[in-house]
Amino acid sequence: MNRRFAIKAAGGAAVTALAATLASRTRLFTVAPALRTSSAPPIEPGPRWNGKAGSGFAAPPRDPVRKTAKPALRMLVPPRQAYTDELLVGVFAGANFNGTLLDNMGLEKVTAHYEGRSVDILKPGFETFDDVNGNAVTYFGWWIRLRHNGTHGEANLYFEAVPKDPAMQRRTEGPFSFLPSEALYDFDVTIDPDAPEVEDVNYRSAAGAISRFGSDARHRGRLRFVTAGTYDIGKMGRPYKSHSGWLEISADVPGVVIGKTAATKGQVRPQVDRIRFRGRNLTLDMRFISQFRPHSTKTGGFWFDGCTIVNSAGRNALWDKRARDIFTLARNRPFYTECTVSGIVLPFASAALVRGCHIRSGASDFAFGTLCLVDNRIDDWSSEFYKRQIPGLAVHYVGGGRTATISISGNNGAPMRTWTAKVDGKIVGTFTVQNADPALPTYNVGDIANWLNTLEDWRATLLDDTRDATHCGPPGVVGTAGAALVDQDVKSAPWTAVTIFDFHVDWWQKPIASKLENVVIANNVSTRLDQVANIFINGDEARDYLIINNAFGNTDRTGKASQLVASLSHVVIAHNDITQPLNLRAEIDAHSLIANNVVESWGGFRMGDEARIANNHLMANARDEDARFGKGTTRGGDKRSLFVDPSAGNFSPTGPLLAKLKPPVIGHDLNGTKRAALAPVGAVSD
């Protein structure tokens, strides 16, 4: 369900001031129903479980090899949590059943298997609980309560989704490890640089505390900063040791910032497996952090829980004169829950879960290959700065040759590119630029100008040196600007090369060379998406996706469309406000469904897919042939007349949507409101 935020403007340049402003935002939302006492069934490990992971199963559940469609099923709660009494855990799951998910999300049940004991969850519902900052949050899913049976240790949990459609296979996901424990922490210390260091009590640096945590059999640690300031958490000083739970880092006071300086910039890579950054008092400033990376690339990971993530320099800040192209904020399928995020480029690539976050002022792709995105609010997404063509240098040959040309090899931003100068068709000089080492004299646009000025009768003028040399090339339209160049005339008149970062921006994109399977994207609201393709499914086959109840508010600038290019195998795209063209260039199987969406227009559709495309509403500017495509397609209005105020995140239907009610295929809208037997299409029902 959707969260509505009351946003205050961030004031001041200081990181702590920005963090305090972001963390103080009040979340205003409705919950339906507001369940403060859980109705989820309980489960505890079976009698054979002896505290060792997997010991309770005679044979662990197995997920069958996929031969046909399966339900989509993704965890709503990060695993590896410790608990002393009970822990609420849920999944988002569903499947198409004869063109609808109205009946129990298309499932007979979801079964939880916990160390030899199994409990059926017979229906999904809403559960309300307090997040890490004490705010009540409500999410829709299939829920179970893990109970402690008196034995401590590590226990494996599996979820099995059973579809109503007998032609589909079941899906089993797991194991997900949880830790029934006598105490939540087996290592609980403070970090106070002004206090004496006392082993297992207080440490003067995070690195010292992390080193102690990793020195013996600790599995559930907590480090609490008690003094405001900026800290580099560093690395432990002893050999790395794995642990089964989370090392939690939190702050007892506001104004605690995890960050680096210009002199120490780079990755954050402590030598521990799993770190949970917890609570609103903690701010992670990415200005001089390139990426959070666990020590182990196989078992490590991060959980960002209720904290603030910012780039204090803003979304347009370059990294060594380049766009921040490290393709994820954190490595190894991280989790993000109820975070406030601002000014980040490429924030959620490859994340396992992004739940209940508020994200604003970002750039580049929002979520590349992210597995589960639920109940997030996104405001103001623009890569305009990066697409801007800035004149970098002007070059002119003034000698006696009849012709003079410049050629540039490689694509925009390639690791290495070669500039070739010719006079009368003969090479008079070459210069190769690179983007691996800023310290080398081949990195800057100014280095190109310096080289050109060493050639006889060549004149180069540096116009801008704020971007790296591999992004310097010919001007042009998006897609060709900055690209390779062959024999550009520089004799007749001076020629100007520009710098550009040629972003192709998507809200969610499937990795091209991947049969990415089992994806959930539900109940998200986005506003002021500037030249962003909302959904881009391309490359190899897409399998078992639920893309439902999402509202995308795109700006008026044209040129972007959602694209379905990969073959679709059980992909459900239903009750979304897409507000841009949806290009249908995919083979769509019998289990897939594209229904009850608001779409600007179709494009590139393949005839014969119409049976699986039903009850969508197109905008008035759609072509006549678009309006004839699909079962029950209607047409009329635009995003201003179809919704109350999409620029402010209010996608309540109006005008033609209220006049053309249709049978819904998803039982609740993104606000958690139950849909009537006939309801408006799109993400919001009233």
XYZ file of C-alpha atoms in Angstrom:
686
model
C 0.000 0.000 0.000
C 1.063 3.520 -0.687
C 2.685 5.922 1.731
C 1.957 9.630 1.425
C 4.748 11.871 2.665
C 4.744 15.410 3.963
C 8.060 16.775 2.699
C 10.021 19.602 4.253
C 12.731 21.404 2.305
C 16.277 20.500 3.284
C 18.168 23.543 4.440
C 21.880 24.165 4.871
C 24.855 22.586 3.237
C 26.126 20.608 6.206
C 25.608 16.882 6.045
C 24.267 16.727 9.590
C 21.720 19.425 8.868
C 20.614 17.682 5.694
C 20.395 14.353 7.486
C 18.381 15.839 10.332
C 15.944 17.357 7.857
C 15.522 14.131 5.922
C 15.136 12.007 9.021
C 12.549 14.351 10.515
C 10.107 13.955 7.624
C 6.719 12.880 8.827
C 5.164 9.931 7.045
C 1.466 10.378 6.530
C -0.384 7.359 5.235
C -3.563 5.415 5.577
C -3.576 1.782 6.560
C -6.236 -0.739 5.689
C -6.855 -2.472 7.930
C -4.852 -1.117 10.888
C -4.003 -4.443 12.520
C -1.827 -3.936 15.595
C -2.353 -7.506 16.832
C -1.095 -9.979 14.290
C -3.534 -12.452 12.774
C -0.708 -14.432 11.177
C -0.497 -18.106 12.142
C 2.445 -19.130 14.366
C 5.152 -21.654 13.562
C 8.135 -22.951 15.513
C 10.944 -25.334 14.573
C 10.100 -29.013 14.528
C 11.160 -31.461 17.269
C 14.220 -32.739 15.361
C 15.852 -29.319 15.211
C 18.914 -29.196 17.476
C 20.005 -25.604 16.864
C 21.923 -26.378 13.696
C 20.562 -24.987 10.427
C 18.666 -27.670 8.500
C 18.756 -30.300 11.242
C 14.967 -30.292 11.681
C 14.268 -31.515 8.143
C 14.354 -35.181 7.170
C 14.798 -33.709 3.681
C 14.693 -29.971 2.964
C 12.015 -28.624 0.612
C 13.106 -28.409 -3.016
C 12.083 -26.001 -5.732
C 11.252 -27.985 -8.883
C 13.149 -27.251 -12.065
C 11.041 -24.751 -13.985
C 9.305 -26.333 -16.972
C 6.352 -23.960 -17.114
C 4.980 -20.976 -15.201
C 5.345 -20.663 -11.431
C 3.965 -18.110 -8.978
C 6.096 -15.109 -8.123
C 7.188 -15.100 -4.474
C 9.573 -12.697 -2.742
C 10.470 -12.069 0.889
C 9.150 -8.881 2.503
C 11.444 -9.220 5.530
C 15.254 -9.608 5.501
C 16.466 -12.974 6.794
C 19.148 -13.731 9.394
C 17.363 -11.799 12.127
C 17.614 -12.866 15.744
C 14.509 -13.065 17.930
C 13.815 -14.080 21.506
C 10.048 -14.614 21.413
C 8.318 -14.044 18.050
C 9.194 -12.514 14.705
C 6.708 -11.554 11.973
C 7.869 -12.695 8.535
C 6.006 -12.380 5.244
C 6.221 -12.831 1.505
C 4.534 -11.184 -1.462
C 3.216 -13.908 -3.750
C 0.689 -14.424 -6.525
C -0.042 -15.917 -9.923
C -2.353 -15.362 -12.863
C -5.382 -17.652 -12.732
C -7.597 -17.490 -15.821
C -6.898 -13.800 -16.366
C -7.265 -12.574 -12.791
C -5.642 -12.541 -9.335
C -8.850 -11.585 -7.529
C -9.256 -14.980 -5.898
C -6.559 -15.231 -3.215
C -3.917 -13.678 -5.493
C -4.302 -16.713 -7.742
C -2.967 -19.120 -5.106
C -4.460 -22.001 -3.163
C -2.123 -21.214 -0.273
C 1.412 -20.432 0.772
C 3.042 -23.000 3.031
C 5.793 -22.101 5.500
C 8.294 -24.869 6.259
C 10.392 -24.221 9.383
C 12.879 -26.887 10.390
C 10.571 -29.855 9.937
C 7.286 -28.155 10.775
C 4.862 -26.871 8.119
C 1.975 -24.409 8.413
C -0.412 -23.385 5.626
C -1.134 -19.685 5.174
C -4.553 -19.827 3.560
C -4.980 -16.211 2.530
C -2.943 -13.016 2.239
C -3.670 -9.915 4.267
C -2.413 -6.668 5.724
C -0.125 -6.659 8.743
C 0.829 -3.572 10.741
C 3.979 -3.359 12.825
C 6.406 -0.714 14.043
C 9.426 -0.097 11.891
C 12.848 0.454 13.402
C 12.036 4.117 14.051
C 8.768 3.396 15.846
C 6.500 4.301 12.923
C 3.528 2.046 12.246
C 3.829 0.539 8.776
C 1.409 -1.749 6.979
C 2.165 -4.200 4.182
C 0.158 -6.712 2.195
C 1.453 -10.252 2.003
C 1.336 -13.814 3.246
C 2.443 -13.697 6.884
C 3.722 -16.131 9.507
C 4.916 -15.626 13.100
C 8.158 -17.405 13.929
C 8.124 -18.631 17.534
C 10.983 -19.598 19.803
C 10.650 -23.159 21.113
C 13.352 -22.862 23.770
C 16.255 -24.072 21.628
C 18.763 -21.478 20.463
C 20.578 -21.573 17.171
C 20.129 -21.071 13.444
C 16.925 -22.257 11.769
C 15.996 -22.507 8.096
C 12.666 -21.263 6.764
C 11.152 -22.002 3.335
C 8.017 -20.660 1.641
C 6.078 -22.672 -0.936
C 3.471 -21.009 -3.187
C 0.760 -23.337 -4.507
C -1.032 -21.968 -7.617
C -4.722 -22.396 -8.319
C -3.927 -23.075 -11.966
C -3.149 -26.829 -12.216
C -1.073 -26.150 -15.331
C 1.436 -24.186 -13.253
C 4.210 -25.511 -11.041
C 4.668 -24.702 -7.382
C 7.467 -22.379 -6.327
C 9.608 -22.961 -3.227
C 12.005 -20.261 -2.023
C 14.642 -20.696 0.673
C 16.366 -21.473 2.868
C 16.055 -18.201 4.759
C 18.054 -18.319 7.964
C 16.691 -16.965 11.273
C 18.209 -17.057 14.747
C 16.021 -18.024 17.759
C 18.193 -16.669 20.564
C 18.388 -16.145 24.289
C 19.349 -12.509 23.676
C 19.182 -10.325 20.576
C 22.905 -9.532 20.779
C 25.954 -11.541 21.784
C 28.180 -8.477 21.346
C 26.858 -5.032 22.357
C 29.289 -2.126 22.658
C 29.483 1.629 22.280
C 31.779 3.684 20.071
C 32.929 6.870 21.770
C 36.256 8.328 20.622
C 36.360 10.598 23.692
C 35.976 7.830 26.282
C 38.525 5.244 27.435
C 38.634 1.999 25.485
C 37.323 -0.920 27.537
C 37.190 -4.328 25.894
C 33.629 -5.513 25.183
C 32.260 -2.206 26.544
C 33.512 0.803 24.573
C 35.817 1.342 21.612
C 37.283 4.545 20.292
C 36.819 3.503 16.662
C 34.437 1.365 14.667
C 37.392 -0.564 13.265
C 38.457 -1.578 16.762
C 34.950 -2.752 17.646
C 34.573 -4.634 14.373
C 37.928 -6.294 14.942
C 36.826 -7.517 18.367
C 33.505 -8.756 16.976
C 35.301 -10.758 14.319
C 37.882 -12.211 16.658
C 35.787 -15.060 18.057
C 32.410 -16.757 17.789
C 30.168 -13.681 17.751
C 27.130 -13.762 15.474
C 24.674 -11.022 16.538
C 26.532 -7.808 17.247
C 25.553 -4.204 17.885
C 27.786 -1.138 17.662
C 26.239 2.086 18.991
C 27.729 5.493 18.258
C 27.125 7.777 21.233
C 28.802 10.954 19.947
C 27.772 12.949 16.880
C 30.329 13.233 14.110
C 31.517 11.738 10.833
C 33.069 8.274 11.035
C 34.911 6.020 8.608
C 34.092 2.532 9.854
C 37.304 1.140 8.365
C 38.399 -2.478 8.491
C 38.954 -4.908 11.327
C 42.569 -5.459 12.222
C 42.341 -9.228 12.542
C 41.613 -11.983 10.007
C 38.096 -12.118 8.675
C 35.619 -14.484 10.336
C 32.118 -15.329 9.120
C 29.025 -14.858 11.291
C 25.472 -16.119 10.875
C 23.509 -12.994 11.874
C 23.871 -9.243 11.402
C 26.421 -6.840 12.841
C 24.156 -3.894 13.609
C 25.472 -0.331 13.498
C 23.237 2.351 15.003
C 23.459 5.716 16.744
C 22.097 6.774 20.119
C 22.239 10.465 19.151
C 21.374 12.408 15.988
C 24.106 13.654 13.685
C 26.114 10.458 13.284
C 27.424 10.179 9.716
C 29.167 7.228 8.099
C 31.377 8.714 5.418
C 34.824 9.327 4.019
C 36.914 12.341 3.071
C 38.368 13.420 -0.270
C 41.685 11.964 0.865
C 40.257 8.553 1.809
C 37.486 8.206 -0.752
C 36.606 4.791 -2.113
C 34.723 1.669 -1.063
C 33.432 0.907 2.394
C 34.499 -2.698 2.878
C 34.745 -3.827 6.501
C 35.996 -7.376 6.927
C 32.714 -8.810 8.144
C 29.989 -10.630 6.278
C 26.799 -8.763 7.072
C 26.158 -5.243 8.350
C 22.809 -3.709 9.230
C 22.760 0.108 9.327
C 19.870 0.866 11.653
C 17.744 3.875 12.561
C 17.068 7.501 11.750
C 19.999 8.861 13.761
C 22.390 7.289 11.266
C 23.240 8.955 7.951
C 25.322 7.365 5.221
C 26.918 10.074 3.088
C 27.943 8.762 -0.345
C 29.835 11.915 -1.359
C 33.222 10.181 -1.008
C 31.969 6.584 -0.826
C 31.936 4.754 -4.134
C 30.157 1.630 -2.910
C 29.406 -0.526 0.119
C 31.068 -3.872 -0.467
C 31.085 -6.877 1.866
C 34.278 -8.741 2.508
C 32.881 -11.980 1.119
C 31.312 -11.629 -2.311
C 29.521 -14.973 -1.809
C 27.922 -14.708 1.636
C 28.209 -11.050 2.589
C 25.622 -8.333 2.372
C 24.101 -5.164 3.773
C 20.775 -4.172 5.259
C 19.904 -0.472 5.314
C 17.085 -0.202 7.846
C 15.347 3.095 8.571
C 18.516 5.120 8.056
C 19.191 8.110 5.814
C 21.281 7.710 2.653
C 22.438 10.907 0.948
C 25.002 12.348 -1.361
C 25.663 15.656 0.337
C 27.087 17.026 -2.926
C 23.824 16.257 -4.790
C 22.862 13.967 -7.634
C 24.899 15.906 -10.198
C 28.202 15.458 -8.373
C 30.751 13.604 -10.489
C 33.239 11.017 -9.279
C 36.698 11.783 -10.663
C 35.016 13.786 -13.436
C 32.830 10.794 -14.368
C 29.260 9.776 -13.684
C 29.058 7.390 -10.757
C 28.859 4.253 -12.846
C 29.556 1.665 -10.164
C 26.417 -0.266 -10.838
C 24.969 -0.480 -7.379
C 25.038 1.462 -4.133
C 25.851 -1.768 -2.302
C 27.023 -5.166 -3.554
C 25.491 -8.627 -3.116
C 21.706 -8.170 -3.163
C 21.273 -5.670 -0.302
C 18.045 -4.925 1.587
C 16.514 -1.450 2.030
C 13.618 -0.984 4.452
C 11.953 2.335 5.387
C 14.996 4.398 4.374
C 15.083 8.031 3.308
C 17.302 8.451 0.243
C 18.366 11.643 -1.528
C 20.750 12.665 -4.298
C 21.859 9.136 -5.229
C 22.749 7.909 -8.723
C 21.894 4.251 -9.452
C 20.559 3.596 -5.952
C 18.965 0.156 -6.002
C 20.593 -1.880 -8.759
C 20.470 -5.612 -7.969
C 18.826 -5.139 -4.571
C 16.974 -8.076 -3.039
C 14.331 -5.880 -1.369
C 13.375 -2.194 -1.406
C 10.433 -1.706 0.955
C 8.698 1.420 2.235
C 11.462 3.857 1.273
C 11.186 7.503 0.260
C 13.598 8.417 -2.510
C 14.038 11.824 -4.095
C 16.332 13.746 -6.443
C 18.048 10.810 -8.099
C 19.494 10.131 -11.532
C 20.310 7.315 -13.960
C 18.510 3.962 -13.553
C 16.382 3.672 -10.432
C 16.262 -0.115 -10.060
C 18.242 -2.353 -12.399
C 17.476 -6.018 -11.830
C 15.962 -5.378 -8.393
C 14.005 -8.413 -7.221
C 11.343 -6.910 -4.962
C 10.110 -3.282 -4.873
C 7.076 -2.634 -2.690
C 5.395 0.437 -1.218
C 8.009 3.039 -2.117
C 7.640 6.737 -2.931
C 9.920 8.268 -5.557
C 9.974 12.016 -6.279
C 11.983 13.929 -8.891
C 14.084 11.649 -11.087
C 16.159 13.407 -13.745
C 19.425 12.804 -15.586
C 19.284 16.083 -17.479
C 22.666 17.235 -16.146
C 24.392 14.112 -17.446
C 22.758 14.295 -20.866
C 23.753 17.939 -21.282
C 26.313 18.455 -24.045
C 29.048 20.729 -22.718
C 31.620 22.116 -25.208
C 34.917 20.575 -24.109
C 37.499 21.737 -26.598
C 37.784 23.438 -29.996
C 40.361 22.279 -32.538
C 41.501 23.906 -35.776
C 44.247 23.050 -38.238
C 45.822 26.256 -39.606
C 48.688 24.814 -41.685
C 49.220 24.438 -45.426
C 47.720 20.989 -45.872
C 44.694 20.722 -48.138
C 42.687 18.649 -45.632
C 42.878 17.978 -41.911
C 40.667 15.624 -39.937
C 40.109 14.207 -36.462
C 38.872 10.653 -35.792
C 37.857 9.180 -32.396
C 37.600 5.446 -31.788
C 35.300 3.648 -29.349
C 31.951 4.347 -27.779
C 31.149 7.167 -25.412
C 32.811 6.396 -22.073
C 34.716 3.324 -23.317
C 37.700 2.390 -21.090
C 40.108 3.575 -23.795
C 39.581 5.759 -26.881
C 42.088 6.903 -29.470
C 42.139 10.324 -31.134
C 43.803 10.353 -34.566
C 44.914 13.528 -36.348
C 45.458 13.444 -40.122
C 46.736 15.956 -42.668
C 46.075 15.195 -46.337
C 44.938 11.739 -45.293
C 48.167 10.863 -43.473
C 48.336 10.302 -39.728
C 50.345 13.005 -37.991
C 49.574 11.926 -34.426
C 47.514 9.677 -32.174
C 46.544 10.032 -28.533
C 44.803 7.371 -26.405
C 42.719 8.496 -23.452
C 41.589 6.262 -20.575
C 39.300 6.450 -17.561
C 40.984 4.048 -15.118
C 43.526 6.362 -13.481
C 42.859 10.096 -12.969
C 46.522 10.644 -12.118
C 47.749 9.798 -15.633
C 48.137 12.562 -18.273
C 45.618 10.792 -20.515
C 42.519 11.255 -18.348
C 41.367 14.842 -18.843
C 39.946 16.802 -21.748
C 42.800 19.189 -21.098
C 45.241 16.365 -21.860
C 43.720 16.060 -25.340
C 44.109 19.785 -25.884
C 47.724 19.658 -24.693
C 48.509 16.857 -27.142
C 46.864 18.630 -30.079
C 48.892 21.743 -29.362
C 52.108 19.730 -29.730
C 51.256 18.980 -33.374
C 52.599 21.362 -35.998
C 50.028 23.934 -37.135
C 47.277 22.520 -34.895
C 45.483 24.760 -32.419
C 43.307 23.501 -29.566
C 41.406 25.581 -27.033
C 40.215 23.991 -23.795
C 36.637 25.075 -23.113
C 35.690 22.873 -20.161
C 37.665 20.329 -18.138
C 35.069 19.198 -15.617
C 34.434 15.825 -17.302
C 36.822 13.034 -18.231
C 38.310 12.588 -21.700
C 36.583 9.303 -22.626
C 33.241 11.122 -22.599
C 34.470 13.752 -25.068
C 33.374 13.400 -28.685
C 31.128 14.760 -31.401
C 27.904 16.617 -30.642
C 24.609 15.087 -31.763
C 21.311 13.653 -30.679
C 20.987 11.323 -27.707
C 22.472 7.972 -28.666
C 25.071 9.405 -31.031
C 26.541 12.341 -29.083
C 30.026 11.614 -27.816
C 30.259 8.441 -29.914
C 32.929 7.324 -32.366
C 33.912 9.754 -35.108
C 35.528 9.277 -38.511
C 37.513 11.994 -40.291
C 35.832 15.139 -38.986
C 36.959 18.183 -40.993
C 38.946 20.610 -38.824
C 40.584 22.537 -41.683
C 37.652 24.570 -43.012
C 36.702 25.907 -39.596
C 37.304 25.162 -35.922
C 35.436 22.086 -34.705
C 34.093 21.702 -31.181
C 33.979 18.434 -29.275
C 31.483 18.063 -26.423
C 31.310 15.985 -23.268
C 28.183 13.994 -22.475
C 27.157 11.005 -20.356
C 24.748 9.181 -22.609
C 22.371 7.760 -20.003
C 19.434 5.634 -21.144
C 17.317 5.924 -18.028
C 14.902 3.259 -16.819
C 12.856 3.068 -13.628
C 13.138 -0.728 -13.613
C 15.105 -2.693 -16.164
C 15.697 -6.379 -16.595
C 19.385 -7.197 -17.187
C 19.771 -8.032 -20.869
C 21.867 -11.195 -20.612
C 19.751 -12.803 -17.926
C 16.688 -14.997 -17.685
C 15.773 -13.069 -14.542
C 13.036 -14.968 -12.758
C 10.608 -14.230 -9.922
C 10.202 -10.451 -9.640
C 7.693 -8.427 -7.586
C 7.081 -4.712 -8.240
C 3.980 -3.518 -6.391
C 2.339 -0.464 -4.844
C 4.974 2.136 -5.754
C 4.262 5.818 -6.453
C 6.588 7.980 -8.550
C 6.350 11.648 -9.467
C 8.300 13.940 -11.806
C 10.006 11.166 -13.730
C 11.895 13.112 -16.387
C 12.581 11.191 -19.619
C 12.483 7.857 -17.830
C 11.306 4.564 -19.333
C 9.123 3.151 -16.570
C 9.466 -0.566 -17.312
C 12.052 -2.043 -19.667
C 11.960 -5.830 -20.071
C 14.481 -6.883 -22.694
C 17.048 -9.535 -23.541
C 16.453 -13.141 -22.531
C 13.111 -14.492 -21.355
C 11.351 -12.839 -18.404
C 9.748 -15.388 -16.081
C 7.130 -15.017 -13.344
C 6.779 -11.262 -12.736
C 4.109 -9.402 -10.784
C 4.066 -5.702 -11.750
C 0.901 -4.402 -10.118
C -0.599 -1.263 -8.566
C 2.219 1.097 -9.558
C 1.658 4.769 -10.396
C 4.257 6.408 -12.630
C 4.095 10.179 -12.973
C 6.141 11.164 -16.031
C 6.901 14.735 -17.015
C 5.616 16.176 -20.270
C 8.925 15.756 -22.089
C 8.471 13.058 -24.696
C 10.717 10.439 -26.199
C 10.511 7.650 -23.632
C 8.338 4.560 -23.575
C 8.027 1.426 -21.494
C 9.266 -1.549 -23.486
C 8.396 -5.235 -23.471
C 11.047 -6.743 -25.728
C 11.981 -10.035 -24.061
C 9.710 -13.046 -24.340
C 7.233 -13.035 -21.471
C 6.522 -16.219 -19.520
C 3.914 -15.596 -16.832
C 4.441 -11.844 -16.595
C 1.522 -9.986 -14.998
C 1.340 -6.233 -15.629
C -1.928 -5.059 -14.103
C -3.520 -1.956 -12.580
C -0.592 0.353 -13.308
C -0.679 4.036 -14.261
C 2.066 3.970 -16.877
C 1.366 7.446 -18.402
C 3.657 6.840 -21.389
C 3.563 4.562 -24.440
C 3.931 0.828 -23.829
C 5.703 -0.872 -26.703
C 4.667 -4.509 -27.085
C 7.413 -6.259 -29.015
C 7.452 -9.501 -27.063
C 6.130 -13.003 -27.417
C 3.521 -13.259 -24.670
C 2.686 -16.714 -23.339
C -0.729 -17.962 -22.223
C 0.053 -17.401 -18.521
C 0.884 -13.710 -18.977
C -1.566 -10.856 -18.465
C -1.519 -7.154 -19.369
C -4.744 -5.801 -17.940
C -6.470 -2.793 -16.371
C -3.569 -0.423 -16.954
C -3.675 3.230 -17.939
C -1.297 3.594 -20.884
C -0.691 6.515 -23.222
C -0.626 4.291 -26.328
C 0.545 0.959 -27.706
C 3.504 0.534 -29.985
C 4.978 -2.331 -31.989
C 2.346 -4.818 -30.905
C 2.148 -8.309 -32.330
C -1.250 -9.440 -33.475
C -2.391 -12.652 -31.833
C -1.499 -11.537 -28.312
C -4.829 -9.798 -27.776
C -6.391 -12.528 -25.633
C -3.908 -11.761 -22.864
C -4.276 -7.977 -23.163
C -7.548 -6.869 -21.627
C -9.462 -3.892 -20.241
C -6.697 -1.323 -20.582
C -7.366 2.390 -21.035
C -5.416 4.464 -23.551
C -5.122 8.224 -23.671
C -6.897 10.295 -26.302
C -3.785 10.748 -28.446
C -3.503 6.992 -29.075
C -3.986 5.847 -32.658
C -7.239 4.311 -33.836
C -5.489 0.998 -34.392
C -4.272 1.098 -30.789
C -7.824 1.484 -29.553
C -8.860 -1.601 -31.516
C -6.090 -3.740 -30.009
C -6.828 -5.918 -26.990
C -10.066 -6.984 -25.377
C -12.092 -4.169 -23.814
C -9.655 -1.373 -24.682
C -11.040 2.134 -24.123
C -9.634 5.540 -24.983
C -9.939 9.120 -23.757
C -8.388 11.906 -21.705
C -4.792 12.595 -20.783
C -2.857 12.421 -17.541
C -4.252 15.750 -16.393
C -7.864 14.758 -16.946
C -7.531 11.119 -15.873
C -5.955 11.744 -12.438
C -6.489 14.322 -9.709
C -2.880 15.540 -9.422
C -0.202 13.091 -10.592
C 2.613 15.625 -10.202
C 1.888 15.595 -6.460
C 1.440 11.831 -6.303
C -2.368 11.851 -6.272
C -3.439 9.279 -8.853
C -7.061 9.115 -7.786
C -9.076 8.526 -10.965
C -11.284 11.155 -12.499
C -12.987 11.941 -15.808
C -13.020 9.049 -18.314
C -11.633 6.541 -15.791
C -14.670 7.007 -13.563
C -16.992 6.831 -16.552
C -15.564 3.549 -17.877
C -15.530 1.091 -14.995
C -14.282 -2.447 -15.594
C -13.958 -5.708 -13.656
C -10.697 -5.522 -11.659
C -8.062 -8.251 -11.612
C -6.300 -7.258 -8.352
C -8.388 -7.164 -5.177
C -6.871 -4.074 -3.484
C -5.437 -0.879 -4.909
C -2.124 0.684 -3.947
C -3.759 2.452 -0.987
C -5.055 -0.855 0.350
C -8.652 -0.066 -0.624
C -10.722 -3.048 -1.696
C -11.860 -2.696 -5.289
C -15.542 -2.956 -6.154
C -16.948 -5.450 -8.654
C -16.633 -2.694 -11.264
C -13.821 -0.236 -10.643
C -11.616 2.269 -12.460
C -8.567 0.809 -14.136
C -5.163 1.939 -12.954
C -3.435 1.838 -9.575
C -6.002 3.710 -7.454
C -9.657 2.776 -7.251
C -11.145 5.907 -5.649
